[in-house]
PDB file of C-alpha atoms in Angstrom:
ATOM      1  CA  MET A 703       3.463  -2.604 -14.766  1.00  0.00           C
ATOM      2  CA  ALA A 704       2.067  -5.351 -12.665  1.00  0.00           C
ATOM      3  CA  SER A 705       0.905  -8.543 -14.421  1.00  0.00           C
ATOM      4  CA  TYR A 706      -2.657  -8.227 -12.395  1.00  0.00           C
ATOM      5  CA  SER A 707      -2.828  -4.710 -12.973  1.00  0.00           C
ATOM      6  CA  ARG A 708      -3.082  -4.993 -16.869  1.00  0.00           C
ATOM      7  CA  ARG A 709      -5.732  -8.102 -15.920  1.00  0.00           C
ATOM      8  CA  LEU A 710      -8.534  -5.404 -14.119  1.00  0.00           C
ATOM      9  CA  ILE A 711      -7.402  -2.902 -16.743  1.00  0.00           C
ATOM     10  CA  ALA A 712      -8.769  -5.116 -19.214  1.00  0.00           C
ATOM     11  CA  LEU A 713     -12.101  -5.264 -17.811  1.00  0.00           C
ATOM     12  CA  SER A 714     -12.439  -1.402 -18.209  1.00  0.00           C
ATOM     13  CA  ARG A 715     -14.723   0.199 -21.327  1.00  0.00           C
ATOM     14  CA  VAL A 716     -12.814   3.404 -20.660  1.00  0.00           C
ATOM     15  CA  PRO A 717      -9.506   4.008 -22.293  1.00  0.00           C
ATOM     16  CA  ILE A 718      -6.758   3.674 -20.043  1.00  0.00           C
ATOM     17  CA  GLU A 719      -3.425   6.346 -20.346  1.00  0.00           C
ATOM     18  CA  LYS A 720      -0.164   6.571 -18.748  1.00  0.00           C
ATOM     19  CA  ASN A 721       0.910   9.967 -17.915  1.00  0.00           C
ATOM     20  CA  PRO A 722      -1.531  11.966 -19.510  1.00  0.00           C
ATOM     21  CA  LYS A 723      -2.405  15.466 -19.761  1.00  0.00           C
ATOM     22  CA  ILE A 724      -4.802  16.732 -17.551  1.00  0.00           C
ATOM     23  CA  ASP A 725      -7.295  19.622 -18.688  1.00  0.00           C
ATOM     24  CA  GLU A 726     -10.974  17.628 -16.884  1.00  0.00           C
ATOM     25  CA  ARG A 727     -12.226  20.382 -14.723  1.00  0.00           C
ATOM     26  CA  ILE A 728     -12.736  17.740 -12.154  1.00  0.00           C
ATOM     27  CA  VAL A 729     -10.333  15.296 -11.168  1.00  0.00           C
ATOM     28  CA  PHE A 730     -10.636  12.246  -8.532  1.00  0.00           C
ATOM     29  CA  ILE A 731      -7.800  10.866  -6.860  1.00  0.00           C
ATOM     30  CA  PHE A 732      -7.933   7.241  -5.123  1.00  0.00           C
ATOM     31  CA  ASP A 733      -6.056   5.963  -3.120  1.00  0.00           C
ATOM     32  CA  THR A 734      -3.024   8.776  -3.277  1.00  0.00           C
ATOM     33  CA  SER A 735      -1.510  10.693  -0.354  1.00  0.00           C
ATOM     34  CA  SER A 736       0.446  12.897  -1.940  1.00  0.00           C
ATOM     35  CA  LEU A 737       1.207  14.784  -5.606  1.00  0.00           C
ATOM     36  CA  GLU A 738       4.510  13.471  -5.833  1.00  0.00           C
ATOM     37  CA  GLN A 739       3.603   9.961  -6.073  1.00  0.00           C
ATOM     38  CA  LEU A 740       1.328  11.313  -8.950  1.00  0.00           C
ATOM     39  CA  GLU A 741       4.545  12.648 -10.977  1.00  0.00           C
ATOM     40  CA  PRO A 742       4.927  13.728 -13.955  1.00  0.00           C
ATOM     41  CA  ILE A 743       1.297  13.949 -14.051  1.00  0.00           C
ATOM     42  CA  GLU A 744       0.458  17.745 -13.529  1.00  0.00           C
ATOM     43  CA  ILE A 745      -3.094  19.100 -12.186  1.00  0.00           C
ATOM     44  CA  PRO A 746      -4.115  22.408 -13.156  1.00  0.00           C
ATOM     45  CA  ALA A 747      -4.753  24.812 -10.049  1.00  0.00           C
ATOM     46  CA  SER A 748      -7.922  25.804 -11.712  1.00  0.00           C
ATOM     47  CA  SER A 749      -9.696  21.999 -11.273  1.00  0.00           C
ATOM     48  CA  THR A 750     -11.943  20.356  -8.488  1.00  0.00           C
ATOM     49  CA  ILE A 751      -9.395  18.022  -6.787  1.00  0.00           C
ATOM     50  CA  VAL A 752     -12.038  14.841  -5.329  1.00  0.00           C
ATOM     51  CA  ILE A 753      -9.794  13.098  -3.386  1.00  0.00           C
ATOM     52  CA  ILE A 754     -11.290   8.821  -2.175  1.00  0.00           C
ATOM     53  CA  ASP A 755      -8.969   6.996   0.808  1.00  0.00           C
ATOM     54  CA  HIS A 756      -9.277   4.811   3.076  1.00  0.00           C
ATOM     55  CA  HIS A 757      -5.631   6.846   4.666  1.00  0.00           C
ATOM     56  CA  VAL A 758      -5.507  10.441   6.449  1.00  0.00           C
ATOM     57  CA  GLU A 759      -2.541  11.819   4.781  1.00  0.00           C
ATOM     58  CA  LYS A 760      -1.297  14.659   8.051  1.00  0.00           C
ATOM     59  CA  GLU A 761       2.334  15.174   6.656  1.00  0.00           C
ATOM     60  CA  ASN A 762       1.789  16.409   3.411  1.00  0.00           C
ATOM     61  CA  PRO A 763      -1.858  16.101   1.967  1.00  0.00           C
ATOM     62  CA  ILE A 764      -3.291  16.832  -0.950  1.00  0.00           C
ATOM     63  CA  PRO A 765      -5.111  20.231  -1.417  1.00  0.00           C
ATOM     64  CA  ALA A 766      -8.882  18.421  -1.851  1.00  0.00           C
ATOM     65  CA  ASP A 767     -12.473  20.684  -2.634  1.00  0.00           C
ATOM     66  CA  ILE A 768     -13.822  17.362  -1.403  1.00  0.00           C
ATOM     67  CA  ALA A 769     -12.477  14.675   0.789  1.00  0.00           C
ATOM     68  CA  VAL A 770     -14.156  11.365   1.206  1.00  0.00           C
ATOM     69  CA  ILE A 771     -12.037   9.575   3.825  1.00  0.00           C
ATOM     70  CA  ASP A 772     -13.072   6.595   6.450  1.00  0.00           C
ATOM     71  CA  PRO A 773      -9.398   5.628   7.887  1.00  0.00           C
ATOM     72  CA  MET A 774     -11.808   2.698   9.401  1.00  0.00           C
ATOM     73  CA  ARG A 775     -11.803   1.132   6.434  1.00  0.00           C
ATOM     74  CA  THR A 776      -9.121  -1.233   4.948  1.00  0.00           C
ATOM     75  CA  SER A 777      -9.230  -0.336   1.016  1.00  0.00           C
ATOM     76  CA  THR A 778     -10.169   2.709  -0.876  1.00  0.00           C
ATOM     77  CA  ALA A 779     -12.827   0.043  -2.978  1.00  0.00           C
ATOM     78  CA  GLU A 780     -15.231  -0.448  -0.004  1.00  0.00           C
ATOM     79  CA  ILE A 781     -15.442   3.375  -0.201  1.00  0.00           C
ATOM     80  CA  VAL A 782     -16.132   3.329  -3.907  1.00  0.00           C
ATOM     81  CA  TRP A 783     -18.870   0.458  -3.513  1.00  0.00           C
ATOM     82  CA  GLU A 784     -20.468   3.039  -0.412  1.00  0.00           C
ATOM     83  CA  LEU A 785     -20.448   5.470  -2.825  1.00  0.00           C
ATOM     84  CA  PHE A 786     -21.958   3.170  -5.622  1.00  0.00           C
ATOM     85  CA  LYS A 787     -24.745   2.131  -2.995  1.00  0.00           C
ATOM     86  CA  LYS A 788     -25.376   5.108  -2.518  1.00  0.00           C
ATOM     87  CA  PHE A 789     -26.024   6.575  -5.679  1.00  0.00           C
ATOM     88  CA  LYS A 790     -27.725   3.167  -6.980  1.00  0.00           C
ATOM     89  CA  TYR A 791     -24.647   2.333  -9.809  1.00  0.00           C
ATOM     90  CA  ARG A 792     -24.880  -1.178 -10.636  1.00  0.00           C
ATOM     91  CA  ASP A 793     -22.361  -2.607 -13.111  1.00  0.00           C
ATOM     92  CA  GLU A 794     -20.493  -6.020 -12.924  1.00  0.00           C
ATOM     93  CA  ASP A 795     -17.302  -5.522 -14.622  1.00  0.00           C
ATOM     94  CA  SER A 796     -16.669  -2.484 -11.862  1.00  0.00           C
ATOM     95  CA  ALA A 797     -18.236  -4.264  -8.692  1.00  0.00           C
ATOM     96  CA  LYS A 798     -15.300  -7.229  -9.627  1.00  0.00           C
ATOM     97  CA  VAL A 799     -12.579  -4.336 -10.042  1.00  0.00           C
ATOM     98  CA  LEU A 800     -13.638  -3.396  -6.766  1.00  0.00           C
ATOM     99  CA  LEU A 801     -13.845  -6.658  -4.960  1.00  0.00           C
ATOM    100  CA  ALA A 802      -9.988  -7.337  -6.431  1.00  0.00           C
ATOM    101  CA  GLY A 803      -9.329  -3.949  -4.816  1.00  0.00           C
ATOM    102  CA  ILE A 804     -10.059  -5.446  -1.512  1.00  0.00           C
ATOM    103  CA  ILE A 805      -8.507  -8.665  -1.863  1.00  0.00           C
ATOM    104  CA  SER A 806      -5.571  -6.458  -2.917  1.00  0.00           C
ATOM    105  CA  ASP A 807      -5.370  -3.902  -0.339  1.00  0.00           C
ATOM    106  CA  THR A 808      -6.278  -6.292   2.306  1.00  0.00           C
ATOM    107  CA  SER A 809      -3.952  -9.495   1.339  1.00  0.00           C
ATOM    108  CA  ASN A 810      -6.292 -11.526   0.913  1.00  0.00           C
ATOM    109  CA  PHE A 811      -8.460 -10.815   4.314  1.00  0.00           C
ATOM    110  CA  ARG A 812      -4.921 -10.174   7.033  1.00  0.00           C
ATOM    111  CA  TYR A 813      -5.859  -7.190   7.082  1.00  0.00           C
ATOM    112  CA  ALA A 814      -9.508  -6.911   6.979  1.00  0.00           C
ATOM    113  CA  ASN A 815     -12.131  -6.254   9.417  1.00  0.00           C
ATOM    114  CA  ALA A 816     -16.271  -6.513  10.115  1.00  0.00           C
ATOM    115  CA  LYS A 817     -16.765  -3.878   7.315  1.00  0.00           C
ATOM    116  CA  THR A 818     -14.812  -5.027   4.868  1.00  0.00           C
ATOM    117  CA  PHE A 819     -16.583  -8.944   4.786  1.00  0.00           C
ATOM    118  CA  LYS A 820     -19.988  -7.015   4.595  1.00  0.00           C
ATOM    119  CA  THR A 821     -18.889  -5.510   1.907  1.00  0.00           C
ATOM    120  CA  VAL A 822     -17.238  -8.743   0.064  1.00  0.00           C
ATOM    121  CA  TYR A 823     -21.250  -9.921   1.522  1.00  0.00           C
ATOM    122  CA  GLU A 824     -22.965  -7.494  -0.599  1.00  0.00           C
ATOM    123  CA  ILE A 825     -20.288  -7.931  -3.126  1.00  0.00           C
ATOM    124  CA  LEU A 826     -21.121 -11.301  -3.898  1.00  0.00           C
ATOM    125  CA  ASN A 827     -24.802 -11.538  -2.697  1.00  0.00           C
ATOM    126  CA  LEU A 828     -25.808  -9.055  -5.962  1.00  0.00           C
ATOM    127  CA  TYR A 829     -23.136 -10.993  -8.570  1.00  0.00           C
ATOM    128  CA  ASP A 830     -22.430 -14.093  -9.564  1.00  0.00           C
ATOM    129  CA  PHE A 831     -18.887 -14.466  -8.852  1.00  0.00           C
ATOM    130  CA  SER A 832     -16.667 -16.067  -6.442  1.00  0.00           C
ATOM    131  CA  ILE A 833     -13.305 -15.497  -4.038  1.00  0.00           C
ATOM    132  CA  PRO A 834     -11.274 -17.959  -6.149  1.00  0.00           C
ATOM    133  CA  GLU A 835     -12.046 -16.234  -9.380  1.00  0.00           C
ATOM    134  CA  ILE A 836     -11.742 -12.483  -8.269  1.00  0.00           C
ATOM    135  CA  SER A 837      -8.441 -13.831  -6.352  1.00  0.00           C
ATOM    136  CA  GLN A 838      -6.773 -15.034 -10.049  1.00  0.00           C
ATOM    137  CA  LEU A 839      -7.524 -11.446 -11.067  1.00  0.00           C
ATOM    138  CA  VAL A 840      -5.329 -10.098  -8.684  1.00  0.00           C
ATOM    139  CA  ALA A 841      -2.544 -13.440  -8.393  1.00  0.00           C
ATOM    140  CA  PRO A 842       1.048 -12.087  -9.734  1.00  0.00           C
ATOM    141  CA  VAL A 843       2.159 -13.993 -13.126  1.00  0.00           C
ATOM    142  CA  SER A 844       5.657 -15.905 -12.440  1.00  0.00           C
ATOM    143  CA  ASP A 845       7.634 -17.119 -14.678  1.00  0.00           C
ATOM    144  CA  GLU A 846      11.451 -18.470 -15.015  1.00  0.00           C
ATOM    145  CA  ASN A 847      13.237 -15.022 -15.051  1.00  0.00           C
ATOM    146  CA  THR A 848      10.950 -13.526 -12.106  1.00  0.00           C
ATOM    147  CA  GLU A 849      11.459 -16.222  -9.654  1.00  0.00           C
ATOM    148  CA  GLN A 850      15.166 -15.926 -10.165  1.00  0.00           C
ATOM    149  CA  ALA A 851      14.919 -12.080  -9.654  1.00  0.00           C
ATOM    150  CA  LYS A 852      12.922 -12.577  -6.404  1.00  0.00           C
ATOM    151  CA  ARG A 853      15.438 -15.482  -5.234  1.00  0.00           C
ATOM    152  CA  MET A 854      18.541 -12.610  -5.807  1.00  0.00           C
ATOM    153  CA  ALA A 855      16.947  -9.752  -4.501  1.00  0.00           C
ATOM    154  CA  ILE A 856      15.510 -12.330  -0.426  1.00  0.00           C
ATOM    155  CA  LEU A 857      19.961 -14.055  -1.197  1.00  0.00           C
ATOM    156  CA  LYS A 858      21.193  -9.931  -1.083  1.00  0.00           C
ATOM    157  CA  ALA A 859      18.681  -8.653   0.710  1.00  0.00           C
ATOM    158  CA  CYS A 860      20.157 -11.134   3.622  1.00  0.00           C
ATOM    159  CA  GLN A 861      23.599 -10.439   2.471  1.00  0.00           C
ATOM    160  CA  ARG A 862      22.985  -7.023   3.645  1.00  0.00           C
ATOM    161  CA  MET A 863      21.088  -7.411   6.230  1.00  0.00           C
ATOM    162  CA  GLU A 864      21.051  -5.310   9.983  1.00  0.00           C
ATOM    163  CA  ILE A 865      20.126  -6.714  13.110  1.00  0.00           C
ATOM    164  CA  HIS A 866      18.623  -4.448  15.978  1.00  0.00           C
ATOM    165  CA  LYS A 867      17.877  -6.332  19.124  1.00  0.00           C
ATOM    166  CA  VAL A 868      16.038  -4.303  21.145  1.00  0.00           C
ATOM    167  CA  GLY A 869      15.040  -6.709  24.889  1.00  0.00           C
ATOM    168  CA  LYS A 870      13.593  -9.283  24.093  1.00  0.00           C
ATOM    169  CA  PHE A 871      12.735  -8.523  19.984  1.00  0.00           C
ATOM    170  CA  VAL A 872      14.957  -8.529  16.516  1.00  0.00           C
ATOM    171  CA  VAL A 873      14.506  -5.797  13.789  1.00  0.00           C
ATOM    172  CA  VAL A 874      15.999  -6.278  10.703  1.00  0.00           C
ATOM    173  CA  THR A 875      16.515  -3.937   8.344  1.00  0.00           C
ATOM    174  CA  SER A 876      18.372  -3.824   4.581  1.00  0.00           C
ATOM    175  CA  LYS A 877      18.471  -2.749   1.171  1.00  0.00           C
ATOM    176  CA  VAL A 878      17.465  -3.901  -2.011  1.00  0.00           C
ATOM    177  CA  SER A 879      16.887  -2.956  -5.349  1.00  0.00           C
ATOM    178  CA  ALA A 880      13.418  -4.720  -5.786  1.00  0.00           C
ATOM    179  CA  TYR A 881      10.579  -6.872  -3.762  1.00  0.00           C
ATOM    180  CA  GLU A 882      11.313  -4.409  -0.827  1.00  0.00           C
ATOM    181  CA  ALA A 883       7.959  -6.103   0.072  1.00  0.00           C
ATOM    182  CA  LEU A 884       9.023  -9.981  -0.523  1.00  0.00           C
ATOM    183  CA  ALA A 885      12.068  -9.267   1.413  1.00  0.00           C
ATOM    184  CA  CYS A 886      10.363  -7.470   4.407  1.00  0.00           C
ATOM    185  CA  LYS A 887       8.034 -10.770   4.443  1.00  0.00           C
ATOM    186  CA  VAL A 888      11.273 -13.440   4.369  1.00  0.00           C
ATOM    187  CA  PHE A 889      12.697 -11.621   7.425  1.00  0.00           C
ATOM    188  CA  LEU A 890       9.885 -12.046   9.370  1.00  0.00           C
ATOM    189  CA  GLN A 891       9.092 -16.017   8.844  1.00  0.00           C
ATOM    190  CA  LEU A 892      13.132 -16.172   9.419  1.00  0.00           C
ATOM    191  CA  GLY A 893      12.527 -14.726  12.879  1.00  0.00           C
ATOM    192  CA  ALA A 894      12.341 -10.877  12.749  1.00  0.00           C
ATOM    193  CA  ASP A 895       9.511  -9.125  15.242  1.00  0.00           C
ATOM    194  CA  VAL A 896       9.606  -6.133  12.634  1.00  0.00           C
ATOM    195  CA  ALA A 897      11.432  -6.054   8.790  1.00  0.00           C
ATOM    196  CA  ILE A 898      12.553  -2.751   7.166  1.00  0.00           C
ATOM    197  CA  VAL A 899      13.832  -3.058   3.434  1.00  0.00           C
ATOM    198  CA  GLY A 900      14.484   0.010   1.267  1.00  0.00           C
ATOM    199  CA  SER A 901      15.966   0.761  -2.350  1.00  0.00           C
ATOM    200  CA  ASP A 902      17.122   3.853  -3.244  1.00  0.00           C
ATOM    201  CA  LYS A 903      16.793   2.513  -7.300  1.00  0.00           C
ATOM    202  CA  GLY A 904      14.856   5.162  -9.471  1.00  0.00           C
ATOM    203  CA  GLY A 905      13.830   6.940  -6.513  1.00  0.00           C
ATOM    204  CA  VAL A 906      13.633   6.100  -2.708  1.00  0.00           C
ATOM    205  CA  ARG A 907      10.994   2.768  -1.556  1.00  0.00           C
ATOM    206  CA  ILE A 908      10.992   1.412   1.513  1.00  0.00           C
ATOM    207  CA  SER A 909       8.184  -1.508   3.319  1.00  0.00           C
ATOM    208  CA  ALA A 910       7.990  -2.310   6.624  1.00  0.00           C
ATOM    209  CA  ARG A 911       6.234  -5.847   8.263  1.00  0.00           C
ATOM    210  CA  ALA A 912       5.595  -6.145  11.272  1.00  0.00           C
ATOM    211  CA  LYS A 913       4.516  -9.475  13.474  1.00  0.00           C
ATOM    212  CA  ASP A 914       0.816  -9.226  14.135  1.00  0.00           C
ATOM    213  CA  TYR A 915       1.478  -9.090  18.153  1.00  0.00           C
ATOM    214  CA  LEU A 916       2.893  -6.073  18.354  1.00  0.00           C
ATOM    215  CA  VAL A 917       0.085  -4.475  16.187  1.00  0.00           C
ATOM    216  CA  LYS A 918      -1.876  -6.135  18.825  1.00  0.00           C
ATOM    217  CA  ARG A 919       0.275  -4.220  21.222  1.00  0.00           C
ATOM    218  CA  GLY A 920      -0.314  -0.657  19.175  1.00  0.00           C
ATOM    219  CA  LEU A 921       2.397  -0.257  17.092  1.00  0.00           C
ATOM    220  CA  HIS A 922       1.594   0.980  13.997  1.00  0.00           C
ATOM    221  CA  LEU A 923       3.984   1.381  11.063  1.00  0.00           C
ATOM    222  CA  GLY A 924       1.464   2.852   8.645  1.00  0.00           C
ATOM    223  CA  LYS A 925       1.490   5.817  11.102  1.00  0.00           C
ATOM    224  CA  ILE A 926       5.349   6.000  11.726  1.00  0.00           C
ATOM    225  CA  MET A 927       5.712   5.611   7.750  1.00  0.00           C
ATOM    226  CA  GLU A 928       3.848   8.671   7.359  1.00  0.00           C
ATOM    227  CA  LYS A 929       6.416  11.141   9.166  1.00  0.00           C
ATOM    228  CA  VAL A 930       8.933   9.180   6.748  1.00  0.00           C
ATOM    229  CA  GLY A 931       7.065  11.223   3.697  1.00  0.00           C
ATOM    230  CA  PRO A 932       8.851  14.443   4.418  1.00  0.00           C
ATOM    231  CA  ILE A 933      12.467  13.223   5.199  1.00  0.00           C
ATOM    232  CA  ILE A 934      12.426  11.353   1.680  1.00  0.00           C
ATOM    233  CA  GLU A 935      10.485  13.965  -0.264  1.00  0.00           C
ATOM    234  CA  GLY A 936       7.639  12.108  -0.663  1.00  0.00           C
ATOM    235  CA  SER A 937       5.125  10.212   0.980  1.00  0.00           C
ATOM    236  CA  GLY A 938       4.004   7.038   3.412  1.00  0.00           C
ATOM    237  CA  GLY A 939       0.989   5.245   5.026  1.00  0.00           C
ATOM    238  CA  GLY A 940      -0.182   1.694   5.238  1.00  0.00           C
ATOM    239  CA  HIS A 941      -1.576  -0.239   7.626  1.00  0.00           C
ATOM    240  CA  ALA A 942      -0.536  -1.348  11.496  1.00  0.00           C
ATOM    241  CA  GLY A 943       1.003  -4.193   9.714  1.00  0.00           C
ATOM    242  CA  ALA A 944       2.069  -3.022   7.057  1.00  0.00           C
ATOM    243  CA  ALA A 945       3.504  -0.322   5.553  1.00  0.00           C
ATOM    244  CA  GLY A 946       5.542   2.231   3.070  1.00  0.00           C
ATOM    245  CA  ALA A 947       6.966   4.621   1.443  1.00  0.00           C
ATOM    246  CA  ASN A 948       7.887   6.599  -2.297  1.00  0.00           C
ATOM    247  CA  GLY A 949      10.041   9.426  -2.662  1.00  0.00           C
ATOM    248  CA  LYS A 950      13.146  10.596  -4.507  1.00  0.00           C
ATOM    249  CA  LYS A 951      16.095  10.859  -1.899  1.00  0.00           C
ATOM    250  CA  ASN A 952      17.636  10.227   1.869  1.00  0.00           C
ATOM    251  CA  LEU A 953      16.894   6.719   2.206  1.00  0.00           C
ATOM    252  CA  GLY A 954      19.952   6.509   4.666  1.00  0.00           C
ATOM    253  CA  GLU A 955      18.098   9.085   7.246  1.00  0.00           C
ATOM    254  CA  ALA A 956      14.664   7.730   6.667  1.00  0.00           C
ATOM    255  CA  MET A 957      16.046   3.951   7.206  1.00  0.00           C
ATOM    256  CA  LYS A 958      17.725   5.453  10.399  1.00  0.00           C
ATOM    257  CA  PHE A 959      14.980   7.418  11.561  1.00  0.00           C
ATOM    258  CA  LEU A 960      12.356   4.373  10.875  1.00  0.00           C
ATOM    259  CA  VAL A 961      14.830   1.905  13.476  1.00  0.00           C
ATOM    260  CA  LYS A 962      15.015   4.953  16.314  1.00  0.00           C
ATOM    261  CA  GLU A 963      10.991   5.082  15.887  1.00  0.00           C
ATOM    262  CA  ILE A 964      10.277   1.521  16.388  1.00  0.00           C
ATOM    263  CA  GLU A 965      13.482   1.394  19.045  1.00  0.00           C
ATOM    264  CA  LYS A 966      11.112   3.533  21.207  1.00  0.00           C
ATOM    265  CA  PHE A 967       7.804   1.754  20.504  1.00  0.00           C
ATOM    266  CA  LEU A 968       9.663  -1.671  21.698  1.00  0.00           C
ATOM    267  CA  LYS A 969      11.963  -0.207  24.208  1.00  0.00           C
ATOM    268  CA  SER A 970       8.058   1.510  25.882  1.00  0.00           C
ATOM    269  CA  LEU A 971       6.595  -2.781  26.327  1.00  0.00           C
ATOM    270  CA  SER A 972       9.508  -3.750  28.161  1.00  0.00           C
TER     271      SER A 972
END
């Protein structure tokens, strides 16, 4: 569990269980695109499932009895805030966690839109806390071992890097054991237009990032990553410029598919 997750859980007045046995009549599932992401948790067939999400899962959606989905929102926390308002529910710790969720899911507002900032304004207008205070809740805690592991992951990613030239654009792929998203970020800083980094340690994980100018021209990594879900027997999705997927197998096939789809888009620009 990430260090910032532990900080947020500390604010909860409800006990948090890991991999609990579910026997509740109604089950709420937040920001989760497939049942595979919940494994090993099993949801009884008799339970009523309520989905709250800001992604529209097309390839392998969870069979929901009630679905509250708004793809125009940049985070699920914003949708929960709207539900709080509708049911006139107010709680300072809950609002604090929702604001932390917005900051985290939008990568410190990088993927925010007008609705995002409207929600943030409403929360800050009601409660006496600041953005820097909440940002600290979701800031990663680093120590010497963590920093060394990150450096090693980046160096290995560079060592295993493959470069795909598509006209004037550069797509970079690589494979690591951990820190896939960080490796993608570094590749963009080094000059790649699109970066895709995968891992097959303990299951398949893939992260992808793209430069903003490609997003403005129509590239949507989240939609492409949704198609990867069935390939890796899992699920995928995300934002236009930052997306990911989690599954069980077929990392190589998934990486080839992603490169092919992105190359197809880039060729359409020339």
